[in-house]
mmCIF file of C-alpha atoms in Angstrom:
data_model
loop_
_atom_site.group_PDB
_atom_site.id
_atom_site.type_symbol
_atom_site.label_atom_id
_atom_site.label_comp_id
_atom_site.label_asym_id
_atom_site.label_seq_id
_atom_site.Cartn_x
_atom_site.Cartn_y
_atom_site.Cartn_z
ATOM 1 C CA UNK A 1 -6.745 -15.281 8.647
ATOM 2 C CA UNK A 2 -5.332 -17.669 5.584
ATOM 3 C CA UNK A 3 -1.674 -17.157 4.254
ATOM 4 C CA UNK A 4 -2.183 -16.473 0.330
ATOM 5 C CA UNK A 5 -2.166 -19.120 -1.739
ATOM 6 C CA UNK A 6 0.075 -20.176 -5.000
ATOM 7 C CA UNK A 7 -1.980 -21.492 -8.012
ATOM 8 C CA UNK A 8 -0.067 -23.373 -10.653
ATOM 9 C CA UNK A 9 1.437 -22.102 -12.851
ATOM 10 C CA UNK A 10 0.184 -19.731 -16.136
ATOM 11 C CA UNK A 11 1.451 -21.046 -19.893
ATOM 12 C CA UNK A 12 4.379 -19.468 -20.472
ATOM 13 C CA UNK A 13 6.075 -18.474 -17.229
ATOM 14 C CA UNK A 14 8.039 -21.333 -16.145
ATOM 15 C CA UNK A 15 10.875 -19.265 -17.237
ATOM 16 C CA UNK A 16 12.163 -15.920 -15.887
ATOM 17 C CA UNK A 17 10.656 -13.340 -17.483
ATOM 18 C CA UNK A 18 13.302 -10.193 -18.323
ATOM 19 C CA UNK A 19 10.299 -7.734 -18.687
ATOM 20 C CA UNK A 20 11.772 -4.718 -17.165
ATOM 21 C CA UNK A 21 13.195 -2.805 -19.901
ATOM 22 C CA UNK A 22 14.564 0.246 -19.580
ATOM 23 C CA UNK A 23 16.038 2.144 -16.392
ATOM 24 C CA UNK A 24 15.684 0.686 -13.015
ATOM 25 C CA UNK A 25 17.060 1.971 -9.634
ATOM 26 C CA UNK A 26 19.754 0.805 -7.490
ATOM 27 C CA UNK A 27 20.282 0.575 -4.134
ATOM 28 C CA UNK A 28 20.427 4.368 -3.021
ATOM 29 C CA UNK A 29 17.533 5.403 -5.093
ATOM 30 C CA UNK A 30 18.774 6.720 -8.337
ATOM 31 C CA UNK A 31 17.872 5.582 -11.665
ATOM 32 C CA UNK A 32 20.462 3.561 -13.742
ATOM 33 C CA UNK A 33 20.105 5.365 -17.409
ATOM 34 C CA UNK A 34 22.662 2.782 -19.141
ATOM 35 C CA UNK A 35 25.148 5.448 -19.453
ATOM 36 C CA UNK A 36 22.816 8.509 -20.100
ATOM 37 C CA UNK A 37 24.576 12.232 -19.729
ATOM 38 C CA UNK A 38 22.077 12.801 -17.133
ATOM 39 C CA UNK A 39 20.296 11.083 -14.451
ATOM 40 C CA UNK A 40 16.923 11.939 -12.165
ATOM 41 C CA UNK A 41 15.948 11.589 -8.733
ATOM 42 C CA UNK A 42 13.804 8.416 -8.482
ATOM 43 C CA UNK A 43 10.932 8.032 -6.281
ATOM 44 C CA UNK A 44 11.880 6.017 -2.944
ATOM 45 C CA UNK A 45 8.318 4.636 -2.633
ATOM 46 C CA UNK A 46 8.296 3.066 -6.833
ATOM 47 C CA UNK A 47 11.524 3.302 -7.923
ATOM 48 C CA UNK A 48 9.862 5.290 -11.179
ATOM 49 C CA UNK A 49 11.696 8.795 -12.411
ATOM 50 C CA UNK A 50 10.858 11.737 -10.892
ATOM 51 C CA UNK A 51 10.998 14.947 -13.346
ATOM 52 C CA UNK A 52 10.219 17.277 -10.502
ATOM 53 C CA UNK A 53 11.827 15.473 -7.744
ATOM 54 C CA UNK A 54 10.512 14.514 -4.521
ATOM 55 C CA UNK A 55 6.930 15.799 -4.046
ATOM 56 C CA UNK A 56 4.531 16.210 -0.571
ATOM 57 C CA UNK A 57 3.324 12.781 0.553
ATOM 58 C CA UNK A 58 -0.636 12.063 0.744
ATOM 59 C CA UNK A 59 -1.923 9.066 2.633
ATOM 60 C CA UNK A 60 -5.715 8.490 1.477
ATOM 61 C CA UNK A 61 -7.839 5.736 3.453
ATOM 62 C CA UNK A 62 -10.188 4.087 1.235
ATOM 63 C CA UNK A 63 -13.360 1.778 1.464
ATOM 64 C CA UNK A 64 -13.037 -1.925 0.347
ATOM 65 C CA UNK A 65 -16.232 -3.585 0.468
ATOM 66 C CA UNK A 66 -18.632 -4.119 -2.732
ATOM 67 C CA UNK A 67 -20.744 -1.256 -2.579
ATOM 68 C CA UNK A 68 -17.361 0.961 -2.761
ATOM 69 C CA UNK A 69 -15.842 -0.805 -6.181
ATOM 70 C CA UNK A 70 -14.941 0.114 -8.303
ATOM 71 C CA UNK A 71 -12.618 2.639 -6.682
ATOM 72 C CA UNK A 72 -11.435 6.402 -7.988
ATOM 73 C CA UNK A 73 -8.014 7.309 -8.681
ATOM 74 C CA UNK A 74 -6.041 3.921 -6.995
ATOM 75 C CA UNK A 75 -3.984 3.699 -10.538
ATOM 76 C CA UNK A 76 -2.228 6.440 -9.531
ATOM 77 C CA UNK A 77 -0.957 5.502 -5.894
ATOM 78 C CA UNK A 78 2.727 5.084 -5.190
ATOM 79 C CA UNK A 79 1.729 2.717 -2.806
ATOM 80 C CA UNK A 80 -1.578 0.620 -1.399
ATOM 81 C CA UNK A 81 -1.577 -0.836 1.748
ATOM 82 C CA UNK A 82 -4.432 -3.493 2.422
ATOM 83 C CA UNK A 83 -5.435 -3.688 6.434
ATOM 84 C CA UNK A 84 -7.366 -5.616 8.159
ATOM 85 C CA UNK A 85 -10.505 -3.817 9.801
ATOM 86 C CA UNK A 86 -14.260 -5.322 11.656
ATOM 87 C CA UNK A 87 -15.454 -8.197 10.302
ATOM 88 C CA UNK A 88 -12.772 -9.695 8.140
ATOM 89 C CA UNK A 89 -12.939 -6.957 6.307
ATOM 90 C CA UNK A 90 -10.365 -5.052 4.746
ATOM 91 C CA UNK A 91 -9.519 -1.102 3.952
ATOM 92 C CA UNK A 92 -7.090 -0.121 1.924
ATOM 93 C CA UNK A 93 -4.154 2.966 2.996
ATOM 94 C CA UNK A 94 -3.337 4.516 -0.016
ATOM 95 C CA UNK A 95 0.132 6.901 -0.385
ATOM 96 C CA UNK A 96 -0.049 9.192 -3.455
ATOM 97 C CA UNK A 97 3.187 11.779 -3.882
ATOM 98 C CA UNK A 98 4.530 10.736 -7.389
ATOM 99 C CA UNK A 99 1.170 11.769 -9.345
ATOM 100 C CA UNK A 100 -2.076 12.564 -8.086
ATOM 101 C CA UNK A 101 -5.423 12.182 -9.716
ATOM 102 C CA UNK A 102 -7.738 14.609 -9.884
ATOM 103 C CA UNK A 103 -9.933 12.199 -7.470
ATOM 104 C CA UNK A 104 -9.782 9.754 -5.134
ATOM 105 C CA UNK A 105 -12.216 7.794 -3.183
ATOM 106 C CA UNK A 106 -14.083 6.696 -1.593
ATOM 107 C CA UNK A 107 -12.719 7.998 1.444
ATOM 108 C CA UNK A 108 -13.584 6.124 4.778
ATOM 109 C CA UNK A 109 -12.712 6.526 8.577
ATOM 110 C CA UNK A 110 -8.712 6.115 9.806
ATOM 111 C CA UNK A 111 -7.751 3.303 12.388
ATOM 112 C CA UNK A 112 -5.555 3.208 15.137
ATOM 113 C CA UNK A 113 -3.002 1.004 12.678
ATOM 114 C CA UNK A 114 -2.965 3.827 10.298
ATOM 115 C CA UNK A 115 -0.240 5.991 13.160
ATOM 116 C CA UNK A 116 2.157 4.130 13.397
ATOM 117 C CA UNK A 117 2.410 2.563 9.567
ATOM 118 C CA UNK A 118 2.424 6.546 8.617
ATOM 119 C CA UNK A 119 5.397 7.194 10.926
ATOM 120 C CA UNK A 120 7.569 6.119 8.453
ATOM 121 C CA UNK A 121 6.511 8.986 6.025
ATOM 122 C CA UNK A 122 7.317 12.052 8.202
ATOM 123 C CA UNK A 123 4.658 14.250 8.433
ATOM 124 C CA UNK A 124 2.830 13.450 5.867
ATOM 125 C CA UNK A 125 -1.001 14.579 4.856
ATOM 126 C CA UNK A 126 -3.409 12.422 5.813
ATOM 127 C CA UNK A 127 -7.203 12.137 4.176
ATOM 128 C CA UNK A 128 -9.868 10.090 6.071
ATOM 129 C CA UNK A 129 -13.530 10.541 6.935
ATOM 130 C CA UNK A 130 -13.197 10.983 11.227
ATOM 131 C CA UNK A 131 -12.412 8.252 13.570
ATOM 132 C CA UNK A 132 -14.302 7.168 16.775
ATOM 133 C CA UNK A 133 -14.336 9.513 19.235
ATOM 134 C CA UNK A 134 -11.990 7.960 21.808
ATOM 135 C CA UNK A 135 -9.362 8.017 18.997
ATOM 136 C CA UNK A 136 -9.562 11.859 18.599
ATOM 137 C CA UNK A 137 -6.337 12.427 21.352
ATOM 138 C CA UNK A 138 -4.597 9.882 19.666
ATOM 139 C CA UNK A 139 -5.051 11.071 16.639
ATOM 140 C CA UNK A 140 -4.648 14.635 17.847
ATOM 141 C CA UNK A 141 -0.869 13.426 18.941
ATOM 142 C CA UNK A 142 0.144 12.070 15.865
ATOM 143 C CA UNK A 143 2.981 13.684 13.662
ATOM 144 C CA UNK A 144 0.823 14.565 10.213
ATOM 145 C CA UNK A 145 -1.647 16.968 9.096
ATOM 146 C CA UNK A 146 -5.010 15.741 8.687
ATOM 147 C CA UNK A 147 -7.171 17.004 6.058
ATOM 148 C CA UNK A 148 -10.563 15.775 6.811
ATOM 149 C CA UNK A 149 -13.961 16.813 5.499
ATOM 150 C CA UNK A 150 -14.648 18.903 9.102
ATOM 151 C CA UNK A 151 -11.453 20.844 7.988
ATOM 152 C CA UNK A 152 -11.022 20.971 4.276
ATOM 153 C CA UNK A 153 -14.603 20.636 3.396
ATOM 154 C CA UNK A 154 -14.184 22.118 -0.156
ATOM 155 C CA UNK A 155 -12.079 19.224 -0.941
ATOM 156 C CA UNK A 156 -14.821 16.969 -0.604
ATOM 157 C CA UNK A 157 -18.053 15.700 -2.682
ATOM 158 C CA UNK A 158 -20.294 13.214 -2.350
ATOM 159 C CA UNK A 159 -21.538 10.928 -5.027
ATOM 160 C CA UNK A 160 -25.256 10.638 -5.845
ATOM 161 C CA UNK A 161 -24.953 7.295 -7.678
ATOM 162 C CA UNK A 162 -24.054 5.692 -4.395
ATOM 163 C CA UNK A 163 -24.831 5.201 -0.706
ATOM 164 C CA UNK A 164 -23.704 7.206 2.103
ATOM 165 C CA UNK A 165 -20.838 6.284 3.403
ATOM 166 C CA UNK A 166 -19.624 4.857 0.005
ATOM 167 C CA UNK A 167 -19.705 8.080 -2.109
ATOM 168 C CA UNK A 168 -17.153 10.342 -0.536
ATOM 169 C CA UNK A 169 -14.578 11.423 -3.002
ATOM 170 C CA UNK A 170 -11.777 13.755 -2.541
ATOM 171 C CA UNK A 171 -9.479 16.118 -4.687
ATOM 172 C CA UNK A 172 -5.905 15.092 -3.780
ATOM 173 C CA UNK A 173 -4.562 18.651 -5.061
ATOM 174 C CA UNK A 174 -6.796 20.678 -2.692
ATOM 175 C CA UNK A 175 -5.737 18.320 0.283
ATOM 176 C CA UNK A 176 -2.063 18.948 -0.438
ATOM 177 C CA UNK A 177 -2.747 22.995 -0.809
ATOM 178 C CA UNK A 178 -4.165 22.659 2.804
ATOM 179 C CA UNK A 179 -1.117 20.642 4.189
ATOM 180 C CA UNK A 180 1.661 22.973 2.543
ATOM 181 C CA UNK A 181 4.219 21.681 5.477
ATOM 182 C CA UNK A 182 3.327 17.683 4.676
ATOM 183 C CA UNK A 183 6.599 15.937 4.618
ATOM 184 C CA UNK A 184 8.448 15.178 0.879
ATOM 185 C CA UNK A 185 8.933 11.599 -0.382
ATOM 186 C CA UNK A 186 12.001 10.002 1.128
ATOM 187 C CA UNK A 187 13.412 6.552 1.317
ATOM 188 C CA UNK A 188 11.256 3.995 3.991
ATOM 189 C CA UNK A 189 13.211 1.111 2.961
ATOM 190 C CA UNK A 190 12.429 -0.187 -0.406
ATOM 191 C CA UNK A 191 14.728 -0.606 -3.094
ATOM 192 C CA UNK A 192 14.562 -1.273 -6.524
ATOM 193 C CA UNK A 193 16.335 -2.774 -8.948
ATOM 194 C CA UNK A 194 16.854 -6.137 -10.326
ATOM 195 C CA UNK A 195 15.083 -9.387 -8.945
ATOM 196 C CA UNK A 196 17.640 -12.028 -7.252
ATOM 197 C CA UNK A 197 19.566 -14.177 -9.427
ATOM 198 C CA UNK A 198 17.960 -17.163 -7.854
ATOM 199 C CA UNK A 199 15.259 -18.172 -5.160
ATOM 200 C CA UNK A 200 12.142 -17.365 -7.113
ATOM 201 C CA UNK A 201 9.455 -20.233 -8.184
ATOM 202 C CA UNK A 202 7.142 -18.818 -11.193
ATOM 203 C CA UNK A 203 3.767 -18.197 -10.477
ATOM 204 C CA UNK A 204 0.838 -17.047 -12.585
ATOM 205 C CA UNK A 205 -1.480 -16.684 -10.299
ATOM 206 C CA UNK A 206 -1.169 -15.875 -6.074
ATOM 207 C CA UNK A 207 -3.871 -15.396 -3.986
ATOM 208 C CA UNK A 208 -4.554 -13.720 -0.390
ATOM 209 C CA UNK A 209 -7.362 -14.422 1.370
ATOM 210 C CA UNK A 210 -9.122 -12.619 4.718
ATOM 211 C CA UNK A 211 -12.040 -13.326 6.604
ATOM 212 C CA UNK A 212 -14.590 -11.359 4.452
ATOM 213 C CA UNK A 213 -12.448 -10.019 1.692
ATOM 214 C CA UNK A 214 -10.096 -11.865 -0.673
ATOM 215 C CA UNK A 215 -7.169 -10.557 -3.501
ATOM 216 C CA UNK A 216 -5.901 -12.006 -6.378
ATOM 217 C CA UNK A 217 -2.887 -11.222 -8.419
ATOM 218 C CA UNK A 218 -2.292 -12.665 -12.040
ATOM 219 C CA UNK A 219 0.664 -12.225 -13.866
ATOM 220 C CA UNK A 220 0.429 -10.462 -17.493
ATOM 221 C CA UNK A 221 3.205 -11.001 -19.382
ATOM 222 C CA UNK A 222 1.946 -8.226 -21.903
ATOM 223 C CA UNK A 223 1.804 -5.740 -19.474
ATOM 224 C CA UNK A 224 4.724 -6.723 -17.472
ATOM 225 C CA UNK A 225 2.173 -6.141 -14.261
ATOM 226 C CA UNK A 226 -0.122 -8.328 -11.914
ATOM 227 C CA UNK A 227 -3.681 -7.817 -12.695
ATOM 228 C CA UNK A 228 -5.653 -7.228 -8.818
ATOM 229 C CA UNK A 229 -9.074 -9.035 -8.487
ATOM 230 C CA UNK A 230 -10.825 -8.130 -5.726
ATOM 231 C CA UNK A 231 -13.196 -10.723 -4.335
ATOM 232 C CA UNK A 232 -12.636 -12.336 -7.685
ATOM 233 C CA UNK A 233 -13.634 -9.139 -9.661
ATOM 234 C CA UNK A 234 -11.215 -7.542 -11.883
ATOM 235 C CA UNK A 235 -10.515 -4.398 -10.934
ATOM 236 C CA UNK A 236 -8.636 -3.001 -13.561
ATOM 237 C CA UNK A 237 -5.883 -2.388 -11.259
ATOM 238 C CA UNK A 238 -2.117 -3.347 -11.655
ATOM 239 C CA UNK A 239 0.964 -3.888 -9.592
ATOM 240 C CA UNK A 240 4.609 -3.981 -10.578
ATOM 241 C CA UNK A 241 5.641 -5.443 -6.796
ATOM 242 C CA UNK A 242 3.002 -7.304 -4.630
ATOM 243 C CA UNK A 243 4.416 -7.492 -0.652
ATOM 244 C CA UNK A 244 2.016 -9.778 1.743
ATOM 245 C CA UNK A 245 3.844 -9.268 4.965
ATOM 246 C CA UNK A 246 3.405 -11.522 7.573
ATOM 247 C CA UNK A 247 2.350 -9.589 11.110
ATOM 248 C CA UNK A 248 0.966 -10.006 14.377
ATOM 249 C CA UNK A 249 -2.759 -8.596 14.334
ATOM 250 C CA UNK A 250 -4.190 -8.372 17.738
ATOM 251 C CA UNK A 251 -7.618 -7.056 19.097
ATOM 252 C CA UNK A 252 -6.933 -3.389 19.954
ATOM 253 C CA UNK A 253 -9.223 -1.494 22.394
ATOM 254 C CA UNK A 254 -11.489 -0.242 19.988
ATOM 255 C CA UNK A 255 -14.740 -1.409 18.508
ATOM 256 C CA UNK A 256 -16.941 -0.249 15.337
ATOM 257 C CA UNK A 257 -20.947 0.619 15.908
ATOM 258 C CA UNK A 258 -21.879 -3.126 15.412
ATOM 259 C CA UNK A 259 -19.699 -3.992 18.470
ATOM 260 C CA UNK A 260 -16.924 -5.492 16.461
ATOM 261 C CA UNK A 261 -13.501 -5.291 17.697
ATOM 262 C CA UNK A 262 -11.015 -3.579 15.517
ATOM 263 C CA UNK A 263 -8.138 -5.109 14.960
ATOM 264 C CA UNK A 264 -4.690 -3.799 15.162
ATOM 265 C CA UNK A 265 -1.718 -4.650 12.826
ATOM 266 C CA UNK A 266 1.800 -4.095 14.298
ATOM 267 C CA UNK A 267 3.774 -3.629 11.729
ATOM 268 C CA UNK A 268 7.109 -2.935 13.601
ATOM 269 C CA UNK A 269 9.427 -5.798 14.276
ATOM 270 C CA UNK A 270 10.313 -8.215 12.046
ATOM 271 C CA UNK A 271 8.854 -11.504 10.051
ATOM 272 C CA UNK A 272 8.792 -13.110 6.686
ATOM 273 C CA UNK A 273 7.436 -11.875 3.280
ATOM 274 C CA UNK A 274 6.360 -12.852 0.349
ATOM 275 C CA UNK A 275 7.780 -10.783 -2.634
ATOM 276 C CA UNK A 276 5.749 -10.816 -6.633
ATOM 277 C CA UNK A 277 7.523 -9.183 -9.172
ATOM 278 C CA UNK A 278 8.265 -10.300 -12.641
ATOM 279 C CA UNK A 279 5.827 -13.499 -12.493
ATOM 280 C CA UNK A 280 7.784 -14.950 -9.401
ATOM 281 C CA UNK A 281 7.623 -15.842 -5.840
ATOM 282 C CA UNK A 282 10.261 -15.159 -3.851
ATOM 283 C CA UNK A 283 10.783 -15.832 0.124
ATOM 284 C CA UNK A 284 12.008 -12.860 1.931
ATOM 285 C CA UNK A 285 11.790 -10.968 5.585
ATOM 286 C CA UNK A 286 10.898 -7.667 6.730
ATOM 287 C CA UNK A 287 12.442 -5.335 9.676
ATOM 288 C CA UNK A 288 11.332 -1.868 10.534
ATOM 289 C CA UNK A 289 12.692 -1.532 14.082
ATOM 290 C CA UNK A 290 10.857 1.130 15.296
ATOM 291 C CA UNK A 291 7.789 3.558 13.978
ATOM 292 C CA UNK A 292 10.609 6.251 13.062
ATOM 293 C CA UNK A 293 12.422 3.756 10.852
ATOM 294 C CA UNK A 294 11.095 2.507 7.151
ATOM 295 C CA UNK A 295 10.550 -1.117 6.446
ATOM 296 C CA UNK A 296 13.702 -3.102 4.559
ATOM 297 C CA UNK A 297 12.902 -6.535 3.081
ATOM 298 C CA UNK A 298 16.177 -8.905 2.905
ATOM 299 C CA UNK A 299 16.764 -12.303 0.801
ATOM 300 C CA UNK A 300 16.778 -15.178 2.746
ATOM 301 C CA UNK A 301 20.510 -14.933 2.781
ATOM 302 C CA UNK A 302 20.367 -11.322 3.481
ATOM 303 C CA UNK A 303 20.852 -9.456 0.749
ATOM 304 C CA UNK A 304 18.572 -6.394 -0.447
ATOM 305 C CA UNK A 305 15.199 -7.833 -1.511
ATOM 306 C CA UNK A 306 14.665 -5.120 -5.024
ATOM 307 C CA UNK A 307 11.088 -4.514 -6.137
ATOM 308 C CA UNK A 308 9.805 -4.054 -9.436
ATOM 309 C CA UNK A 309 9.840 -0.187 -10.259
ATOM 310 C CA UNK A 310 6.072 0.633 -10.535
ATOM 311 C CA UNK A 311 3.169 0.431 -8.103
ATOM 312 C CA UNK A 312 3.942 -1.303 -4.571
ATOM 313 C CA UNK A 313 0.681 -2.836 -2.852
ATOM 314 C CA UNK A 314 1.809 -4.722 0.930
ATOM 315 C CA UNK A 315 -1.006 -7.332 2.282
ATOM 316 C CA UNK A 316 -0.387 -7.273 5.792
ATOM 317 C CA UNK A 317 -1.675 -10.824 6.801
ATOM 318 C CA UNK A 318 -1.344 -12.473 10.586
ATOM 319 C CA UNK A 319 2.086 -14.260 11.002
ATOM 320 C CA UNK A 320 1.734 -18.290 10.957
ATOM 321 C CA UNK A 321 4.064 -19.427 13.511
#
């Protein structure tokens, strides 16, 4: 696997851009309101006000390939995760607590990976189309409720403008009603806030490339957002923070139909980041100590690394070095 790649520079963003108007979040969470009488939780996983507080977490693993795009429901995720899967291929682990859609999809089989980057979430629900059947005791083990098709099939539709397997589409709220005990949002490390003083190198443009699947993020200084590509398509899709986390990705002992091995990530330990936010790059590094504990991302000189409030996506790409 390639480490993304910096293009030069867009018109316009040599400078820092102070885009971020309004209330942001500090280190423990809560929202700064510049003096306000009255201040709201803010949600732990974008940094973004919360008028109801901290709501059930939903984890959502969807399909990534061409015949799946363009997706259902992704604007609304707290949080996407891309993974590596067969082929070069990638999936995408989506965490929805702050606002759900009323669908999502399409929904695709879960991973070995997927139980151990949940950990960090408590208990939280977790929507995916089966796994292999040598996975079903470890899956069976793991601390969250699934809410598959075999058990909430009333939750579930398939699409007849598409092909089976891309067409399954689920309705978050109905998962959620069948996990009543899922865990609440609560911190896993990220903080928000304003970007370092220093360190970043503008960017307009950063790409991430896999195997079989590549993602590109362009800066829009309208929107205050990175536009996502996918394979070079737009996908209508924007992140405030863009994470590509450098792992170690090693065969696990599992294989799809086709005979190709699936890979697993490890994302416990520690390594170096790349952070986006604001039109910038800047260098940072990740620890999450054990599957219990969230992820923290640090400054080269260790302070908090803050991320944009808004929509978090993490590329988990194999460590160089």
């Amino acid at each position: 696997m390639t480490r993304g790649r910096l293009v030069a520079p867009a018109a316009g963003l040599l400078a820092v851009l102070g885009l971020l108007g309004g209330c942001q979040s500090d280190d423990n969470g809560e929202r700064d309101t510049g003096g306000a009488p009255e201040e709201r939780a803010a949600s732990p996983f974008t940094g973004e006000e919360l008028p109801d507080g901290p709501q059930p977490v939903l984890a959502l693993k969807i399909d990534n390939v061409e015949t799946a795009r363009p997706q259902t429901g992704l604007e609304a995720a707290d949080i996407v995760y891309v993974e590596p899967v067969e082929a070069g291929l990638t999936r995408l682990l989506t965490i929805f607590s702050s606002e759900l859609p009323d669908q999502v999809g399409p929904v695709r089989s879960g991973r070995e990976s997927d139980l151990e980057l949940l950990r960090q979430f408590g208990e939280p629900a977790f929507a995916y189309s089966g796994v292999q059947s040598r996975l079903l005791p470890v899956f069976a083990e793991a601390p969250l409720y699934p809410v598959t098709p075999d058990l909430v099939p009333d939750a579930y539709e398939r699409a007849g403008d598409r092909p089976a397997p891309h067409n399954l589409y689920a309705d978050p709220a109905a998962l959620l009603d069948a996990a009543p005990d899922a865990s609440e949002a609560s911190g896993i490390g990220f903080r928000f806030g304003d970007a370092p003083a220093d360190g970043g190198a503008p960017f307009g443009r950063y790409e991430v490339a896999f195997p079989s699947a590549s993602f590109t993020f362009s800066w829009s200084e309208e929107d205050a957002r990175w536009e996502v590509a996918l394979d070079g398509e737009d996908s209508g899709l924007q992140a405030a923070t863009v994470v590509v986390q450098e792992v170690t990705i090693r065969d696990s002992r599992f294989h799809d139909s086709a005979g190709s091995v699936t890979p697993y990530t490890e994302t416990t330990g520690s390594g170096r980041a790349t952070v986006l936010r604001d039109g910038q790059a800047f260098e940072a590094e990740w620890s999450r100590p054990s599957p219990d504990d969230g992820t923290e991302f640090t400054t080269p000189d260790g302070e908090p690394m803050r991320f944009a409030p808004g929509q978090v996506w993490v590329l988990f790409q194999e460590r160089t070095g």
